[in-house]
Amino acid sequence: RNNEAFAGGFDVRDMTFRHGGDFKGLTEKLPYIKGLGCEAIWISPIFQNGDNMYHQYAQHDFTLLDRRLGTLEELRNLTNTAHSLGMYVLVDVVMNHMDNEFYFEGHQSNSTPFRFHGDGANQEYKLVPRRAEEDMFETPAGRQPYMDFWYNNTWDASASYQGPVYGQYGESAWDSDSGTYDGSDFHHNGDLQNYFEPWEIHNGKIYGTMDDLRLEHPRVQEKYIAMTKALIASADIDGFRVDTPMQVPLPFFKAWAPAVREFARSLGKERFGIFGEFYVTPARYATMTGRGRDRTMWGTDQFIDGPATLKGGIVYSYYWYTFSALVHDMPDLADGPPLAYREEAKMLDMYDPMSNRTEYAMWNFCNNHDNWRMQAMTGAAQMRMCLAVVTFWPGVPLHYAGDEQDFNTPGSALDGWAREELGVSLAWRAVRTTPEGNPADRDNFDMTSDSYRYVQRLNALRRAYFGSFGSEACDVVETPADQVEQVLIFTRGCSDDDRVTVVANFNTTANKSIVFSTPWPTGTRLVNALTEASALEVTVPIGHRVSLELPAAGVFVFVRGDVKPIPPSVTSVTPAHGSVVEPSQGAVEIRLRFDRAMNASIAALASLDGTLGGFACAVAVSCDELVRTVAPGALTEGVHVVEIGPSALSADGVQVFSSFRSTFLVSGAPPLERGAVASPGSHYQAGLICNNGTALCHIATGADALRIQNVGENWSEWRSFEDESEWDIIPARGVLVQYHAEGSSSYIVGDCIDAAGESCHPSWHESMFIRGDWNSWGAWEGSRMRLVGQYTWGANITISGFQRAKFAPFVDWSKSYGMHPDRELLYNLPDYDPRHVRFAPEPYMSGSEASRRWMVARGLWSAHESIASGAEFASHLWVNSGCTAESPTCPPAPDSKWECYGSANWTTDDQAWCRSVGSVGCTEYAQNDGSPDMESCNQCGCCRRAIDPDLSGPTATCCVTFNDLYLNFTITSDLQQCAGALASQMNGETITSSTSTETTTEAPTTTPRSTTTPLPPCPETLPRQEKTEAIEASVARARQRLEDAEADFQTTGYSRMVSPKDWHGEVAYSIFVDRFANGDITNDGLNLQDFQRDILEKGEAWNIDSWRHGGDLQGVRGRLRYLHRIGITVVSLSPIFHNGRGEYHGSCTSDPTSVDSGFGTNELLRDLTREAHALGMRVVLDIQVNQACGRRLEYEAGLQDIDRVTACIEDYEREYWNASRDDDVSESNRNKLAWGGDVHPDLRHQEFFTRCGPKGMYTPGSVSGQ
């Protein structure tokens, strides 16, 4: 119920939106995480964020928890529960930046070049808030977008930046100049574009979207120190993971880190952890690890002045070696991790002031929340090999949620692709990475899956053999002097007896016959501990050289003698986790199998639905399996839970590491009786609408809550699950129900019936348009799509070559669906590895197109398929005349310039490579020839530039379909798939367009409003005959609407009420609709004024007299009998037609054919009138014919001066009275109107409006200045 608290962004269809995870849900799943062997959790940021920002990295307030995640009490319960399980909680904190509340003066919507100090025109920028002043917070520094951090545009010519800061090569930089906005808590320098310029990486605005804090200033440091202390004290957390520390100036860490550690120590937290995100060069993170070393201090006992800062961090150097070897097929890089460990030992200070000893505390990983999942790029075997390496390498192994369940969605986690839910999900259902679908489709809290148990075993072995962590011997890595090519071999341990030797084949395609040296004594029996049974054994021969046959991507973990006992675990459960059991199938047998014999007491520790007992050992002697038989009918329909407590013991006396939990669902027989929860992939439920359209009958066994929506209207509030809900449907509109069950809200079903009671297609949106280059981005109604299936829209389009497009559900751009843009994911070898100079594999990409290509290459999608996203950052998608979803081979780069790639001091071999390599992927390389064309490459010896593709092609007609629930789309030459859909045609002629590479500016956001009648475009400047024809066409359509309305009325069977013979006998009652009665709360949020919508989101009420208060036609309808009883015979209503500005009084109409959505619908007006007539009452409407209003209805050339406005009106009046009806009135002094998106298309004729200017500027007989 907190999914949309504070701000919006909840949408389970889209992988880049919020899906509802919170503190409460995480707390319930802690035993699952502990069962993996994880003894700490790192959670994403928790402070208040903006509208969507599901990732939580765009924070507004460091003193408030995001209400969508839960309350402080729920956070405390999370940490308390974790601590009771022996687990620690680390919170991701962001200090470098906040949200995007400012823009740099002169750069509201474009990139801002970086400036440092400067003067005059080159001076640092002033900050401009994006909010109106009345929408900001009242602070001691005046109105501010943020409550605690304030901007100040006062220039201080004497101020400098506190240093030093450090660059990517570990070099220091000091400020020798002056002049900046020192009184501001934010940097005013522009966008971060050059990550290798020290001052820019620290002061620039990351991605151009995150307001950069002035962290080097003591004033800002003190604020942030206070806020993080408050978090530790109030929630009892155990450590921080620091986001983007490479952009944080070191003076901040030198002040903040010791203050935080000392405060934590005062609360009894002697080992409070502070770890950074080291997505940066080793030379850079060496400056902020421990006391820090710059590049002049490597290999010495010298350190940067001041106390220790970060204890360690998520280190990428090992990841880059493993990634490159396994993904780019470079197995020779197997020697990288030992090289990195040796070289970084000279650079890093691992001294911990809390323990007064040296500890290697880097976090090693195979996957994390910013990258592709390795198993998607390579395979399961490679992933398991990587997991074994990081488990036993020095440091902390970091496991990314979902790896243990074989999640393999292609794409970067930065775009949400690889940030799947573990509960049942909807957003990845179209990305079917296996024949059964996507692993993320189902409930994945399965503690018996193969990969879960593999990770569980790795961590259990790590505890068993490295349990005496604390000595520096634990961090010693031994490698053979004669390291085998393409194979990583290392030995590590905290004592001589408890060492392990890891042997990993980095060659993913070939087996290896290897011989290697080992430090184990002659005669030592080595056993591969990864295997539970029939483990490989070898005996160390004389000379200590061991021979092995190593499979491709294979890994062995050898230990001395018998493998140490590790905690027992459940290997299988019946019914399987997340399965569905039919109540009619008879007795249900519940079985739990273990990896070894268990103590007989285990039977008393197993429970079903919280009740202990009823289980017995299947075989009394070994007791490696428990069984319980439940009589037919004894299991009620719903979710059932099988558990084993945390005190269970194996027969040899080893306790389980965590409790065990598994669930199954008892639900009706398929297909219909199973319902929404049992069949989460079924989204159409015939019979959902029941009781003659007055109720909804739910079939969703297992659900605990639901909410309802008539398509195109607002969702109801969440309510407890009920079998039947009273509900007024709208014929032919469709109704949706979203259910919540077992921590997921991804259960959605719909139904639809028309006025005749016939079934129709449900959809997520009420309408859909496809807009692109070929139809001027939807400037006319030919862009409308039609429903051709359940949740599926279709349209035939005729195009040439490659064309850009987007899907949009409304007539404006308030919502659209495109694709995640391409972006290179930068990986490189550390510069202490000489191979880094020529390391130039084609970079992996972030973005939808890279994921689409992955799916097509594996035969999981055809070339005609792809998926869209409604994310704000989504760019256009591509359609092409080959009728496929393929994008151009390379992104268009019409202005591509040569840029520096390699130094002029490169070796002869490197220069030869640059001359000969040509193109790699979408990048062209060449040696600098000194020509004017290469001037932008400066003095570099090797240059590169992006390749600009050819977008031209033949003309063809294609069918485009878009599923607005799964968000996938297809483009095909089979036009029958769009049968019944509108073609992109107007006046019988197909509209085509050649490809354009010019940027199209989308219309500004307005309040969405659906239209129901397709209308052609209206003329702007046409010859007189065409103008006349266009106006006559509008008149003809108006007459046709009248005829259609009359015909429709006749079908209702209603009779008309005749006018009174004499109005003198009537008694009228005047109603201001918005202020009379609120009969339908579901339309309260529709068509609000912009300022009211903003205030409601912020919760800061002001000028409430100008708000809409919610009165509507339903409220009037419900009070008709009251009016009748007091003798009223005429009900007079204030204006009710669509007002594009959302004004509560409705006194300026934009569309006289449609009732304002905030007041109701055209059908509701008819019903109100019929019921009034039945009571002998008449209905009179207040209408306007002298003016029209709407957002962005304005003069194209802006306001005119008084003389011109006055002259225009006088000229118009004179010509009007002296001209016949068919004469044109002079355009002298008249302006031209820009229509915006609200005014009805049939009113969009310049001839319909006087167009002289504001009436307040009309001064007859006057001359300006007098």
Short mmCIF file of C-alpha atoms in Angstrom, two decimals, residues 870-1254:
data_model
loop_
_atom_site.label_atom_id
_atom_site.label_comp_id
_atom_site.label_asym_id
_atom_site.label_seq_id
_atom_site.Cartn_x
_atom_site.Cartn_y
_atom_site.Cartn_z
CA GLY A 870 8.22 4.21 -20.98
CA ALA A 871 11.29 5.53 -19.14
CA GLU A 872 11.79 9.28 -19.36
CA PHE A 873 15.26 8.73 -20.78
CA ALA A 874 14.01 6.36 -23.51
CA SER A 875 14.85 7.60 -26.99
CA HIS A 876 13.17 6.74 -30.28
CA LEU A 877 12.96 3.21 -31.61
CA TRP A 878 13.71 2.28 -35.22
CA VAL A 879 11.47 0.88 -37.94
CA ASN A 880 12.74 0.06 -41.40
CA SER A 881 11.41 -0.82 -44.82
CA GLY A 882 12.69 -4.35 -44.42
CA CYS A 883 9.81 -4.65 -41.93
CA THR A 884 12.10 -5.67 -39.07
CA ALA A 885 12.85 -4.19 -35.65
CA GLU A 886 16.54 -3.88 -36.47
CA SER A 887 18.30 -0.60 -35.82
CA PRO A 888 20.95 0.76 -38.16
CA THR A 889 24.23 -1.15 -37.86
CA CYS A 890 25.70 1.86 -36.06
CA PRO A 891 24.00 4.83 -34.37
CA PRO A 892 23.75 7.86 -36.68
CA ALA A 893 26.73 10.14 -36.17
CA PRO A 894 26.41 12.87 -38.82
CA ASP A 895 28.75 15.24 -36.97
CA SER A 896 31.34 12.67 -35.93
CA LYS A 897 34.82 14.12 -35.48
CA TRP A 898 38.20 12.58 -34.96
CA GLU A 899 39.23 12.38 -31.31
CA CYS A 900 42.36 11.30 -29.49
CA TYR A 901 42.84 7.60 -28.90
CA GLY A 902 46.59 7.07 -28.48
CA SER A 903 49.66 9.13 -27.66
CA ALA A 904 52.15 10.22 -30.29
CA ASN A 905 54.71 8.40 -28.11
CA TRP A 906 53.20 4.99 -28.78
CA THR A 907 55.58 2.21 -29.78
CA THR A 908 56.22 1.35 -33.42
CA ASP A 909 53.99 -1.72 -33.11
CA ASP A 910 51.17 0.32 -31.61
CA GLN A 911 51.37 2.91 -34.40
CA ALA A 912 51.38 0.12 -36.98
CA TRP A 913 48.23 -1.29 -35.38
CA CYS A 914 46.56 2.11 -35.59
CA ARG A 915 47.43 2.42 -39.30
CA SER A 916 46.16 -1.03 -40.19
CA VAL A 917 43.21 -1.81 -37.92
CA GLY A 918 40.67 0.24 -39.91
CA SER A 919 37.25 -0.14 -38.29
CA VAL A 920 36.25 -2.05 -35.18
CA GLY A 921 32.52 -2.20 -34.69
CA CYS A 922 31.16 1.32 -35.12
CA THR A 923 34.50 3.04 -34.63
CA GLU A 924 37.08 3.94 -37.28
CA TYR A 925 40.77 4.24 -36.31
CA ALA A 926 43.51 6.05 -38.22
CA GLN A 927 46.95 7.56 -37.69
CA ASN A 928 46.96 11.33 -37.33
CA ASP A 929 48.04 12.73 -40.70
CA GLY A 930 47.95 16.36 -39.57
CA SER A 931 45.19 17.26 -42.02
CA PRO A 932 42.52 19.85 -41.18
CA ASP A 933 40.02 16.99 -40.93
CA MET A 934 42.02 15.60 -38.00
CA GLU A 935 42.55 18.89 -36.22
CA SER A 936 40.10 17.82 -33.49
CA CYS A 937 42.47 14.92 -32.64
CA ASN A 938 45.01 17.50 -31.45
CA GLN A 939 48.56 16.14 -31.13
CA CYS A 940 47.62 12.51 -30.59
CA GLY A 941 49.26 9.91 -32.80
CA CYS A 942 46.22 7.62 -33.13
CA CYS A 943 42.71 8.96 -33.70
CA ARG A 944 39.23 7.49 -33.79
CA ARG A 945 35.72 8.57 -34.76
CA ALA A 946 32.22 7.11 -34.90
CA ILE A 947 31.03 5.69 -38.22
CA ASP A 948 27.92 7.36 -39.70
CA PRO A 949 25.64 4.70 -41.28
CA ASP A 950 23.58 4.95 -44.47
CA LEU A 951 19.88 5.16 -43.48
CA SER A 952 18.34 5.16 -46.96
CA GLY A 953 16.38 2.27 -48.41
CA PRO A 954 13.40 1.20 -50.54
CA THR A 955 9.77 2.00 -49.75
CA ALA A 956 7.54 -0.65 -48.18
CA THR A 957 4.36 -1.02 -46.15
CA CYS A 958 4.75 -2.81 -42.81
CA CYS A 959 2.43 -3.87 -40.01
CA VAL A 960 3.48 -2.62 -36.56
CA THR A 961 1.91 -4.17 -33.46
CA PHE A 962 2.52 -3.05 -29.87
CA ASN A 963 1.49 -4.92 -26.73
CA ASP A 964 0.89 -2.26 -24.09
CA LEU A 965 1.05 -4.79 -21.22
CA TYR A 966 4.30 -6.58 -22.05
CA LEU A 967 5.61 -3.53 -23.99
CA ASN A 968 6.97 -5.72 -26.79
CA PHE A 969 6.38 -4.82 -30.43
CA THR A 970 6.70 -6.47 -33.82
CA ILE A 971 7.28 -5.09 -37.31
CA THR A 972 6.35 -7.41 -40.15
CA SER A 973 5.43 -7.45 -43.83
CA ASP A 974 2.42 -9.63 -42.97
CA LEU A 975 -0.21 -6.90 -43.10
CA GLN A 976 -2.91 -9.33 -41.95
CA GLN A 977 -1.52 -9.06 -38.43
CA CYS A 978 -2.83 -5.50 -38.43
CA ALA A 979 -6.20 -6.49 -39.86
CA GLY A 980 -8.74 -3.97 -38.71
CA ALA A 981 -6.06 -1.44 -37.81
CA LEU A 982 -5.97 2.00 -39.33
CA ALA A 983 -3.41 2.39 -42.08
CA SER A 984 -1.25 5.50 -42.03
CA GLN A 985 -3.43 7.14 -44.68
CA MET A 986 -5.31 10.35 -45.17
CA ASN A 987 -7.82 11.17 -47.93
CA GLY A 988 -7.16 7.77 -49.46
CA GLU A 989 -3.49 8.51 -50.10
CA THR A 990 -0.68 6.68 -48.35
CA ILE A 991 1.73 9.03 -46.61
CA THR A 992 5.40 8.17 -47.05
CA SER A 993 8.58 9.86 -46.01
CA SER A 994 12.25 9.44 -46.66
CA THR A 995 14.53 9.10 -43.69
CA SER A 996 15.55 12.25 -41.90
CA THR A 997 18.39 12.47 -39.43
CA GLU A 998 17.32 15.84 -38.05
CA THR A 999 16.34 15.96 -34.43
CA THR A 1000 12.60 16.19 -33.80
CA THR A 1001 11.47 18.13 -30.76
CA GLU A 1002 8.56 16.47 -29.04
CA ALA A 1003 5.67 18.50 -27.78
CA PRO A 1004 5.87 19.63 -24.14
CA THR A 1005 4.04 17.57 -21.57
CA THR A 1006 0.38 18.39 -20.93
CA THR A 1007 -2.35 16.66 -19.00
CA PRO A 1008 -3.28 13.55 -21.02
CA ARG A 1009 -6.74 13.43 -22.52
CA SER A 1010 -8.03 10.72 -24.76
CA THR A 1011 -9.96 11.45 -27.96
CA THR A 1012 -12.41 9.06 -29.53
CA THR A 1013 -13.06 10.32 -33.07
CA PRO A 1014 -10.29 10.24 -35.70
CA LEU A 1015 -9.84 13.71 -37.18
CA PRO A 1016 -7.64 14.81 -40.07
CA PRO A 1017 -5.18 17.66 -39.71
CA CYS A 1018 -6.37 21.24 -39.98
CA PRO A 1019 -4.91 23.75 -42.44
CA GLU A 1020 -2.39 26.38 -41.50
CA THR A 1021 -1.59 28.58 -44.48
CA LEU A 1022 -3.38 27.38 -47.63
CA PRO A 1023 -4.67 29.08 -50.79
CA ARG A 1024 -8.15 30.50 -50.45
CA GLN A 1025 -9.89 27.66 -52.25
CA GLU A 1026 -8.17 25.07 -50.08
CA LYS A 1027 -8.94 27.10 -46.96
CA THR A 1028 -12.59 27.17 -47.93
CA GLU A 1029 -12.59 23.44 -48.61
CA ALA A 1030 -10.91 22.76 -45.28
CA ILE A 1031 -13.46 24.87 -43.39
CA GLU A 1032 -16.32 23.23 -45.23
CA ALA A 1033 -14.86 19.85 -44.32
CA SER A 1034 -14.89 20.87 -40.66
CA VAL A 1035 -18.50 22.01 -40.99
CA ALA A 1036 -19.37 18.74 -42.70
CA ARG A 1037 -17.81 16.76 -39.88
CA ALA A 1038 -19.74 18.81 -37.34
CA ARG A 1039 -22.99 18.04 -39.16
CA GLN A 1040 -22.01 14.39 -39.31
CA ARG A 1041 -21.39 14.34 -35.58
CA LEU A 1042 -24.88 15.74 -35.09
CA GLU A 1043 -26.38 13.06 -37.30
CA ASP A 1044 -24.36 10.35 -35.55
CA ALA A 1045 -25.48 11.64 -32.17
CA GLU A 1046 -29.13 11.57 -33.26
CA ALA A 1047 -28.76 8.03 -34.60
CA ASP A 1048 -27.05 6.94 -31.41
CA PHE A 1049 -29.79 8.52 -29.32
CA GLN A 1050 -32.44 6.60 -31.23
CA THR A 1051 -30.73 3.32 -30.31
CA THR A 1052 -31.15 4.05 -26.59
CA GLY A 1053 -34.94 3.92 -26.64
CA TYR A 1054 -35.10 7.17 -24.71
CA SER A 1055 -37.73 9.79 -25.54
CA ARG A 1056 -37.04 13.49 -25.76
CA MET A 1057 -38.57 16.01 -23.35
CA VAL A 1058 -40.39 18.81 -25.15
CA SER A 1059 -39.58 22.44 -24.33
CA PRO A 1060 -41.95 24.30 -22.01
CA LYS A 1061 -44.62 26.48 -23.56
CA ASP A 1062 -43.67 29.25 -21.18
CA TRP A 1063 -40.43 29.47 -19.16
CA HIS A 1064 -42.03 31.90 -16.71
CA GLY A 1065 -43.40 29.04 -14.66
CA GLU A 1066 -40.03 27.32 -14.17
CA VAL A 1067 -37.84 27.45 -11.05
CA ALA A 1068 -34.13 27.30 -11.81
CA TYR A 1069 -31.23 26.18 -9.58
CA SER A 1070 -27.75 27.33 -10.55
CA ILE A 1071 -24.95 24.81 -9.93
CA PHE A 1072 -21.23 25.43 -10.06
CA VAL A 1073 -20.35 21.82 -10.89
CA ASP A 1074 -16.88 21.68 -9.30
CA ARG A 1075 -18.19 23.10 -6.00
CA PHE A 1076 -21.49 21.21 -5.71
CA ALA A 1077 -20.93 17.51 -4.93
CA ASN A 1078 -18.16 14.97 -5.50
CA GLY A 1079 -19.92 11.84 -6.71
CA ASP A 1080 -16.92 10.04 -8.26
CA ILE A 1081 -13.58 10.26 -6.51
CA THR A 1082 -11.82 8.31 -9.26
CA ASN A 1083 -11.84 11.34 -11.56
CA ASP A 1084 -10.53 13.78 -8.95
CA GLY A 1085 -7.01 13.65 -10.33
CA LEU A 1086 -8.01 14.09 -13.96
CA ASN A 1087 -7.37 17.30 -15.90
CA LEU A 1088 -6.04 19.22 -12.92
CA GLN A 1089 -4.34 22.54 -13.35
CA ASP A 1090 -0.58 22.16 -13.46
CA PHE A 1091 0.01 24.12 -10.26
CA GLN A 1092 -2.55 22.05 -8.34
CA ARG A 1093 -1.02 18.77 -9.50
CA ASP A 1094 2.43 19.92 -8.40
CA ILE A 1095 1.16 21.05 -4.99
CA LEU A 1096 -0.68 17.78 -4.39
CA GLU A 1097 2.52 15.84 -5.11
CA LYS A 1098 4.49 17.98 -2.67
CA GLY A 1099 1.79 18.14 -0.02
CA GLU A 1100 2.15 21.91 0.34
CA ALA A 1101 -1.28 23.50 0.03
CA TRP A 1102 -1.76 27.12 -0.97
CA ASN A 1103 -4.36 29.21 -2.90
CA ILE A 1104 -6.83 26.36 -2.43
CA ASP A 1105 -9.62 28.61 -3.61
CA SER A 1106 -8.34 28.19 -7.16
CA TRP A 1107 -8.15 24.40 -6.96
CA ARG A 1108 -10.52 21.91 -8.41
CA HIS A 1109 -12.44 20.52 -5.44
CA GLY A 1110 -13.80 17.37 -7.09
CA GLY A 1111 -17.42 18.22 -7.87
CA ASP A 1112 -18.69 16.39 -10.95
CA LEU A 1113 -21.74 15.31 -12.93
CA GLN A 1114 -22.09 12.17 -10.86
CA GLY A 1115 -22.45 14.41 -7.81
CA VAL A 1116 -25.21 16.39 -9.53
CA ARG A 1117 -26.89 13.17 -10.65
CA GLY A 1118 -26.93 11.88 -7.09
CA ARG A 1119 -28.66 15.06 -5.83
CA LEU A 1120 -31.45 15.28 -8.43
CA ARG A 1121 -34.11 13.91 -6.07
CA TYR A 1122 -33.02 16.41 -3.43
CA LEU A 1123 -33.53 19.25 -5.93
CA HIS A 1124 -36.84 17.78 -7.04
CA ARG A 1125 -38.12 17.71 -3.45
CA ILE A 1126 -37.49 21.44 -2.97
CA GLY A 1127 -39.43 22.29 -6.13
CA ILE A 1128 -36.65 22.84 -8.66
CA THR A 1129 -37.71 22.36 -12.30
CA VAL A 1130 -34.56 23.59 -14.12
CA VAL A 1131 -31.01 22.56 -13.25
CA SER A 1132 -28.55 25.10 -14.66
CA LEU A 1133 -24.95 23.78 -14.89
CA SER A 1134 -21.75 25.79 -15.17
CA PRO A 1135 -19.55 24.99 -18.22
CA ILE A 1136 -18.66 21.30 -18.32
CA PHE A 1137 -16.89 20.83 -21.64
CA HIS A 1138 -13.19 20.09 -21.87
CA ASN A 1139 -11.04 22.94 -20.61
CA GLY A 1140 -7.44 22.28 -21.63
CA ARG A 1141 -6.06 24.43 -18.82
CA GLY A 1142 -7.88 22.35 -16.21
CA GLU A 1143 -9.49 25.44 -14.65
CA TYR A 1144 -12.09 24.56 -12.05
CA HIS A 1145 -14.74 26.99 -13.38
CA GLY A 1146 -14.61 25.54 -16.92
CA SER A 1147 -15.32 28.96 -18.37
CA CYS A 1148 -13.03 28.72 -21.35
CA THR A 1149 -13.75 25.73 -23.56
CA SER A 1150 -11.14 23.87 -25.59
CA ASP A 1151 -13.30 21.09 -27.01
CA PRO A 1152 -17.09 21.53 -27.11
CA THR A 1153 -17.57 17.91 -28.26
CA SER A 1154 -16.32 16.29 -25.07
CA VAL A 1155 -17.22 16.57 -21.40
CA ASP A 1156 -14.25 17.51 -19.21
CA SER A 1157 -12.80 14.25 -17.81
CA GLY A 1158 -12.69 15.81 -14.34
CA PHE A 1159 -16.47 16.26 -14.49
CA GLY A 1160 -17.40 12.97 -16.15
CA THR A 1161 -18.15 11.64 -19.61
CA ASN A 1162 -20.55 12.37 -22.48
CA GLU A 1163 -22.47 9.22 -21.53
CA LEU A 1164 -22.79 10.39 -17.93
CA LEU A 1165 -24.22 13.73 -19.09
CA ARG A 1166 -26.84 11.87 -21.12
CA ASP A 1167 -27.75 9.66 -18.15
CA LEU A 1168 -28.00 12.70 -15.86
CA THR A 1169 -30.31 14.45 -18.31
CA ARG A 1170 -32.53 11.37 -18.75
CA GLU A 1171 -32.93 10.96 -14.98
CA ALA A 1172 -33.71 14.68 -14.58
CA HIS A 1173 -36.37 14.42 -17.29
CA ALA A 1174 -37.88 11.44 -15.52
CA LEU A 1175 -38.34 13.70 -12.51
CA GLY A 1176 -39.89 16.47 -14.64
CA MET A 1177 -36.73 18.59 -14.46
CA ARG A 1178 -34.88 20.25 -17.34
CA VAL A 1179 -31.12 20.65 -17.71
CA VAL A 1180 -29.58 23.89 -19.03
CA LEU A 1181 -25.89 24.10 -19.94
CA ASP A 1182 -23.69 27.18 -19.75
CA ILE A 1183 -21.85 27.28 -23.08
CA GLN A 1184 -19.34 29.63 -24.67
CA VAL A 1185 -19.13 30.55 -28.33
CA ASN A 1186 -17.05 33.71 -28.23
CA GLN A 1187 -13.66 32.28 -27.28
CA ALA A 1188 -11.50 29.18 -26.97
CA CYS A 1189 -8.71 28.32 -24.56
CA GLY A 1190 -6.00 25.72 -24.20
CA ARG A 1191 -2.45 25.09 -23.13
CA ARG A 1192 0.00 26.55 -25.61
CA LEU A 1193 -2.78 28.29 -27.57
CA GLU A 1194 -0.82 31.47 -28.12
CA TYR A 1195 0.44 33.97 -30.67
CA GLU A 1196 3.38 32.61 -32.59
CA ALA A 1197 5.18 35.95 -32.66
CA GLY A 1198 4.47 36.82 -29.06
CA LEU A 1199 2.59 39.89 -27.78
CA GLN A 1200 2.15 42.92 -30.00
CA ASP A 1201 2.52 46.58 -29.09
CA ILE A 1202 -0.53 48.70 -28.24
CA ASP A 1203 -0.62 50.56 -31.56
CA ARG A 1204 -0.60 47.38 -33.62
CA VAL A 1205 -3.29 45.69 -31.52
CA THR A 1206 -5.50 48.79 -31.72
CA ALA A 1207 -4.97 49.18 -35.47
CA CYS A 1208 -5.74 45.51 -36.05
CA ILE A 1209 -9.06 45.71 -34.22
CA GLU A 1210 -10.12 48.91 -35.98
CA ASP A 1211 -9.14 47.52 -39.41
CA TYR A 1212 -11.00 44.33 -38.70
CA GLU A 1213 -14.14 46.14 -37.58
CA ARG A 1214 -14.13 48.42 -40.65
CA GLU A 1215 -13.62 45.57 -43.11
CA TYR A 1216 -16.11 43.35 -41.34
CA TRP A 1217 -18.99 45.80 -41.74
CA ASN A 1218 -18.09 46.68 -45.33
CA ALA A 1219 -17.52 43.17 -46.67
CA SER A 1220 -19.80 40.38 -47.78
CA ARG A 1221 -19.79 37.00 -46.14
CA ASP A 1222 -17.60 35.39 -48.78
CA ASP A 1223 -14.93 38.10 -48.80
CA ASP A 1224 -11.59 37.58 -47.10
CA VAL A 1225 -10.83 39.94 -44.25
CA SER A 1226 -7.41 41.59 -44.54
CA GLU A 1227 -4.54 40.00 -42.59
CA SER A 1228 -3.14 43.47 -41.91
CA ASN A 1229 -1.65 43.70 -38.40
CA ARG A 1230 -3.07 40.27 -37.56
CA ASN A 1231 -1.00 37.58 -35.89
CA LYS A 1232 -0.96 33.82 -36.33
CA LEU A 1233 -2.04 31.37 -33.63
CA ALA A 1234 -0.13 28.32 -32.52
CA TRP A 1235 -2.76 25.78 -31.54
CA GLY A 1236 -1.12 23.62 -28.90
CA GLY A 1237 -2.73 20.27 -28.25
CA ASP A 1238 -6.05 21.08 -26.59
CA VAL A 1239 -8.22 23.00 -29.06
CA HIS A 1240 -10.47 20.72 -31.08
CA PRO A 1241 -9.02 20.19 -34.59
CA ASP A 1242 -12.19 21.46 -36.28
CA LEU A 1243 -11.70 24.82 -34.53
CA ARG A 1244 -8.12 25.13 -35.72
CA HIS A 1245 -8.74 27.57 -38.58
CA GLN A 1246 -7.00 30.92 -38.40
CA GLU A 1247 -10.12 32.42 -40.06
CA PHE A 1248 -12.21 31.52 -37.01
CA PHE A 1249 -10.30 33.96 -34.77
CA THR A 1250 -9.73 37.71 -34.78
CA ARG A 1251 -6.03 37.29 -33.82
CA CYS A 1252 -5.33 40.93 -33.00
CA GLY A 1253 -3.96 40.59 -29.49
CA PRO A 1254 -4.96 40.90 -25.82
#
